XYZ file of C-alpha atoms in Angstrom:
311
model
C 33.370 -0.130 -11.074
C 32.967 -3.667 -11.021
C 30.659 -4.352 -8.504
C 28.547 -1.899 -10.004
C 27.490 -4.349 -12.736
C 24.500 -6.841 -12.497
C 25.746 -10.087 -11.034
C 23.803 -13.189 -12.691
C 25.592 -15.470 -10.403
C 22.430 -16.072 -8.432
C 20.463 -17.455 -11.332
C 17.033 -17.782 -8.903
C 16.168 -17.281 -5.600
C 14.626 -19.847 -2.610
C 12.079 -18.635 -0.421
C 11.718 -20.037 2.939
C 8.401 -18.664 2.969
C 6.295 -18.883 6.279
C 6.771 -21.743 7.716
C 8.364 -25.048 6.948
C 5.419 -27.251 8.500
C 3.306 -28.795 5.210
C 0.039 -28.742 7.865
C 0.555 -25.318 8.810
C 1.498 -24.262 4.942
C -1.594 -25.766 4.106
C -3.993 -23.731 6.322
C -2.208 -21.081 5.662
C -2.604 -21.253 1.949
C -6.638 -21.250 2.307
C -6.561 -18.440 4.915
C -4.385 -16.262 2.380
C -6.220 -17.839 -0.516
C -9.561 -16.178 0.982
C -7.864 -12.883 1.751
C -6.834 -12.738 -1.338
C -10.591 -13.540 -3.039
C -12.112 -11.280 -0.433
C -9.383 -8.282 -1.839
C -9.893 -8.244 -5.008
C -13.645 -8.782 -5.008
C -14.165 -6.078 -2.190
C -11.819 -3.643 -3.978
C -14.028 -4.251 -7.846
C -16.927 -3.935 -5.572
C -15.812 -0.154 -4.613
C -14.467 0.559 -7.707
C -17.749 -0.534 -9.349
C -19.906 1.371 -6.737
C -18.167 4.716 -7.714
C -18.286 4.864 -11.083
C -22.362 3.856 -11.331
C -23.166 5.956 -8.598
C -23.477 9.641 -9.252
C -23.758 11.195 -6.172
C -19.861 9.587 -5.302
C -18.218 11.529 -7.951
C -16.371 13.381 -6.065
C -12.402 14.377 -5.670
C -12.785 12.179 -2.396
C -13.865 8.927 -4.522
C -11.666 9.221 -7.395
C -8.635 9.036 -5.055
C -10.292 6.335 -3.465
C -10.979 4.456 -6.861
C -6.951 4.823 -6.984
C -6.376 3.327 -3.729
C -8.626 0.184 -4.690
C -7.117 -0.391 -8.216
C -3.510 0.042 -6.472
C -4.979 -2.348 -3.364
C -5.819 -4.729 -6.594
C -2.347 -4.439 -7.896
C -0.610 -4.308 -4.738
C -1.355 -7.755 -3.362
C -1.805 -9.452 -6.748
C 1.668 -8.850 -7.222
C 3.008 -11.207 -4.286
C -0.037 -13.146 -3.320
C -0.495 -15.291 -5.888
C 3.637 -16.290 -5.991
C 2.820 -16.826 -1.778
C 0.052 -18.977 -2.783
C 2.299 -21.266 -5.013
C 4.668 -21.334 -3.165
C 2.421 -23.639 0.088
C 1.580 -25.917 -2.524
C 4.177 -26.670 -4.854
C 7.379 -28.029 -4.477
C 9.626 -26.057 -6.177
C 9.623 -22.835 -4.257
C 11.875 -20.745 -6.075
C 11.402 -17.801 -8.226
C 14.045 -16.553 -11.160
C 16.413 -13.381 -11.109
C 14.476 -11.229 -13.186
C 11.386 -12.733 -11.897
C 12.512 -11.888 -8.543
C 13.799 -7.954 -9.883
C 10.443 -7.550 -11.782
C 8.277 -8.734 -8.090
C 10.191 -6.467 -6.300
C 10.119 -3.513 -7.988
C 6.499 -3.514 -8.654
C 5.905 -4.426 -5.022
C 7.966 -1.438 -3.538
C 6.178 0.964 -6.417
C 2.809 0.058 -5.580
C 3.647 0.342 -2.129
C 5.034 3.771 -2.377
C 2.451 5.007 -4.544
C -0.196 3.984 -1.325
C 1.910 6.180 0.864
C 1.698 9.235 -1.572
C -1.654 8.346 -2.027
C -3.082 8.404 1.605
C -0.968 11.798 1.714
C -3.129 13.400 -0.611
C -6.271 11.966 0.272
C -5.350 13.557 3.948
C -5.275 16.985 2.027
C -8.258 16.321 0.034
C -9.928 16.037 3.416
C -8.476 19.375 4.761
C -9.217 21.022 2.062
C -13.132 19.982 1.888
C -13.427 20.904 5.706
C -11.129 23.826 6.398
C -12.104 25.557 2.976
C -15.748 23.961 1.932
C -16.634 27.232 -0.137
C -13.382 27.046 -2.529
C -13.374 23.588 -2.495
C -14.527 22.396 -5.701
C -11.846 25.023 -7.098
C -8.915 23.958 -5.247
C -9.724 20.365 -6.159
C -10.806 20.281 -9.384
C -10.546 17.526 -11.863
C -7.509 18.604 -13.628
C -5.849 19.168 -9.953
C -7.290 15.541 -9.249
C -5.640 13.818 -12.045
C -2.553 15.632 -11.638
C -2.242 14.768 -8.107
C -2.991 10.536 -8.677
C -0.281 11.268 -11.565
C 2.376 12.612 -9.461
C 1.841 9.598 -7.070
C 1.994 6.840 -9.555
C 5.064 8.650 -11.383
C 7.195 9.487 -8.928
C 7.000 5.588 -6.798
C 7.561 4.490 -10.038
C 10.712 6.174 -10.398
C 11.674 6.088 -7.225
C 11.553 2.224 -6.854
C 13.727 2.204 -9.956
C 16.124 4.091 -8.395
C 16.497 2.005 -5.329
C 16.224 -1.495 -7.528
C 19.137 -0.224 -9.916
C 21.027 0.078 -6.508
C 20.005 -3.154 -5.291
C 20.338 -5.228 -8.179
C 23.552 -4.160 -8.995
C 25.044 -5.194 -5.840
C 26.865 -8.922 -6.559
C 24.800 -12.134 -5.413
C 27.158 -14.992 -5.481
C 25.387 -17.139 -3.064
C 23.326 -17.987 -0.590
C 20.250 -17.832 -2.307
C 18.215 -18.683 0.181
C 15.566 -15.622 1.019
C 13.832 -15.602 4.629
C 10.452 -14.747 3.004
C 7.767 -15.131 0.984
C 8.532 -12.486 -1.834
C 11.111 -10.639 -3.068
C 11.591 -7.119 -0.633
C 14.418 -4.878 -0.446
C 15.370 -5.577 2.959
C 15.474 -9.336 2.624
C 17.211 -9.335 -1.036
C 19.966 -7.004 0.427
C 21.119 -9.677 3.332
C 22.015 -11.646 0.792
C 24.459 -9.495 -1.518
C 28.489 -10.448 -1.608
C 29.382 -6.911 -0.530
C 28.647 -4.007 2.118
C 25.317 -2.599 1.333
C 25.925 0.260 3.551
C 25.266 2.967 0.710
C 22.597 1.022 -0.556
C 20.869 0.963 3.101
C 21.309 4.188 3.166
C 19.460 5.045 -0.091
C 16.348 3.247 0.858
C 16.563 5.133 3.971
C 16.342 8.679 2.476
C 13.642 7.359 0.061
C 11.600 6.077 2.453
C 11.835 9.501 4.329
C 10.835 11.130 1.170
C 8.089 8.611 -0.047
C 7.045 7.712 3.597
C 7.571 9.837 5.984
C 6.698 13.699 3.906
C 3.614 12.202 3.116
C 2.872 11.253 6.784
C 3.979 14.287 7.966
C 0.942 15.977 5.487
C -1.305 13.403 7.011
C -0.573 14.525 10.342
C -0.792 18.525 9.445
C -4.181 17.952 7.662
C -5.428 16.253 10.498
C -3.982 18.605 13.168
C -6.117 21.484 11.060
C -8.922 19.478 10.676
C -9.378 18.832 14.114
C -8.869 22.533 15.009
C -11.533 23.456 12.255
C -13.696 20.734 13.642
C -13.643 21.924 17.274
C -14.024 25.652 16.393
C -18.233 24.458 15.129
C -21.119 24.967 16.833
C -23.552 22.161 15.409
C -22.845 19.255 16.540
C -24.012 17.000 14.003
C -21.615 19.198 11.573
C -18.794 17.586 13.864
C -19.704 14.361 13.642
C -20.250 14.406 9.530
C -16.593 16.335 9.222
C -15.479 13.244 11.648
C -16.813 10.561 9.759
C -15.645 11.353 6.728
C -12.018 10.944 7.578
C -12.697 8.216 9.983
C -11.763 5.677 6.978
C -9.094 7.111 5.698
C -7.804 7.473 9.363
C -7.664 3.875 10.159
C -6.355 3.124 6.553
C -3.480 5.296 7.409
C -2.825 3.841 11.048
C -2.364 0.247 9.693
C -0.584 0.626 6.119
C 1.930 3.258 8.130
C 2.237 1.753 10.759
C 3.613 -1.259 9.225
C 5.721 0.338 6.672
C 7.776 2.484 8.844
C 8.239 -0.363 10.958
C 9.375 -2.255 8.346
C 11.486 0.323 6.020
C 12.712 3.246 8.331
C 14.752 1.368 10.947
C 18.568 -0.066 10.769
C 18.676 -3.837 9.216
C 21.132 -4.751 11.545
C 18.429 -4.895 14.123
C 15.165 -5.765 12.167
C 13.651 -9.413 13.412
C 13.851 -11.940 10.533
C 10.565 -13.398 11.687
C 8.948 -10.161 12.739
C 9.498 -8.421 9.033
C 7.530 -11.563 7.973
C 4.672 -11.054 9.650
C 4.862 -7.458 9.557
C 5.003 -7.440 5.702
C 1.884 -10.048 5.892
C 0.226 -7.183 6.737
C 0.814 -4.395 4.329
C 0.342 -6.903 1.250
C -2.182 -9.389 2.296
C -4.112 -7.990 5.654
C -4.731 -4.129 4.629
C -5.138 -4.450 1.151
C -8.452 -7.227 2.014
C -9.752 -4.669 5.129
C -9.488 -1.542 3.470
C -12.645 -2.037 1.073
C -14.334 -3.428 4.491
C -13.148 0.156 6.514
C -14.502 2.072 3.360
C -18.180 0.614 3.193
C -18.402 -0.058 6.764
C -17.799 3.313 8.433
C -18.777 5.346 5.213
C -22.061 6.099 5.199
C -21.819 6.708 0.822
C -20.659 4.441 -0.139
C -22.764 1.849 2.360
C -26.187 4.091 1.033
C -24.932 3.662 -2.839
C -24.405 0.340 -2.365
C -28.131 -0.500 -0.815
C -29.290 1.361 -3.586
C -27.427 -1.072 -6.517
C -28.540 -3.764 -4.453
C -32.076 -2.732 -4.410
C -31.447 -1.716 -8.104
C -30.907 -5.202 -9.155
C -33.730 -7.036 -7.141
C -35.972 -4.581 -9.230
């Protein structure tokens, strides 16, 4: 039972970060630097929209206030360590500030996939069953949901960092990335990490893929509802409305399951990097864009504050 104990040997952990070129660190600290601005002030923008507009009260915008404050979270949590890292020196981080990264991280990841999940059957709901809508998705329904999503990542990710950090790290210390993952913290434990592989595995088929498979049966129905009307302008408002979500879902998934569901003995070192660039810098900054760009709301609620404060 040994090795079941939390090894301290590894007092702190090196990250090798993106690239080892100062010039290259350097334009990549302003490009992140302004995805980073452009992430959290998009995402406060939404957030702000929805709550001062009336007509966006809706089951539909409270999940997507969620998303934002997560989106908020989510890249806050290894952006600004990234960020520090180009410019300083020292580009190290400690144990538990390495534990305390990563499980955060993987939670607020996790919650995003539960998340899209049931913002898919929010949309199935509103446009396979529009008449019992507003009694299938009430507010109490609505809260519960967002709970169940924040709860059970939470617990989840605690669950699989237990695992993880009690796994012996007795050197290297030397991580091939820029913030503490799962993946890349496990390549460097003093033992087999077969059963801890394995765990991640089944919880990233329960956090990951059940939730995609919802997305994909809400859609399927969706589409079959939306084919089965006659007014075509009623297909093209059912369309648009999950439009966004749609292309939220393609690029978060997309890169998680690449990243999380496949054998570690065959991931790319250098491909995870980029890939997890991605899900915490790149979709958290274009998912605010998605939402006011192709939704026609939210871009009409947010002439109308802008109008509201030249008046």
């Amino acid at each position: 039972m040994d090795h079941m104990k939390i090894n301290f040997t590894v007092t702190e952990f090196v990250f090798l970060g993106l690239s080892s070129d100062p010039k290259v660190q350097l334009v990549l600290f302003f490009v992140f630097l302004f995805f980073y601005i452009l992430s959290v002030v998009g995402n406060i923008i939404i957030i702000t929209i929805i709550q001062i507009e009336p007509r966006l009260q809706t089951p539909m915008y409270f999940f997507l206030t969620n998303l934002s404050f997560l989106d908020i979270c989510y890249t806050s949590t290894n952006v600004p360590q990234m960020l520090s890292n180009m410019v300083g020196s020292k580009k190290t981080i400690p144990f538990a500030g390495c534990a305390t990264q990563m499980y955060f991280s993987l939670s607020f990841g996790m919650i995003e996939c539960v998340l899209l999940g049931v913002m898919a059957y929010d949309r199935y709901v509103a446009i396979c069953h529009p008449l019992h809508y507003t009694v299938i998705m009430d507010q109490s329904t609505c809260v519960q949901l967002a709970a169940i999503s924040w709860a059970s990542s939470f617990l989840s990710s605690m669950v699989i960092n237990v695992l993880t950090l009690s796994l012996p790290y007795c050197g290297p210390n030397v991580l091939n990335h820029f913030f503490c993952e799962v993946p890349s913290v496990l390549r460097l434990a003093c033992t087999d990490t077969s059963l801890t592989e394995l765990v991640v595995f089944v919880f990233s088929i329960i956090i990951v893929f059940i939730p995609f498979l919802l997305i994909i049966v809400s859609y399927a129905r969706i589409l079959l509802s939306v084919l089965r009307m006659r007014s075509a302008s009623g297909r093209h408002k059912a369309l648009s409305t999950c439009a966004s979500h749609l292309t939220v879902v393609t690029l978060f998934y997309g890169t998680a399951i690449f990243m999380y569901m496949r054998p570690q003995s065959k991931s790319s070192r250098a491909g995870g990097k980029v890939i997890a660039v991605f899900y915490t810098v790149v979709t958290p900054m274009l998912n605010p864009l998605i939402y006011s760009l192709r939704n026609q709301d939210v871009k009409g609620s947010l002439r109308r504050a802008i109008k509201r404060q030249k008046t």
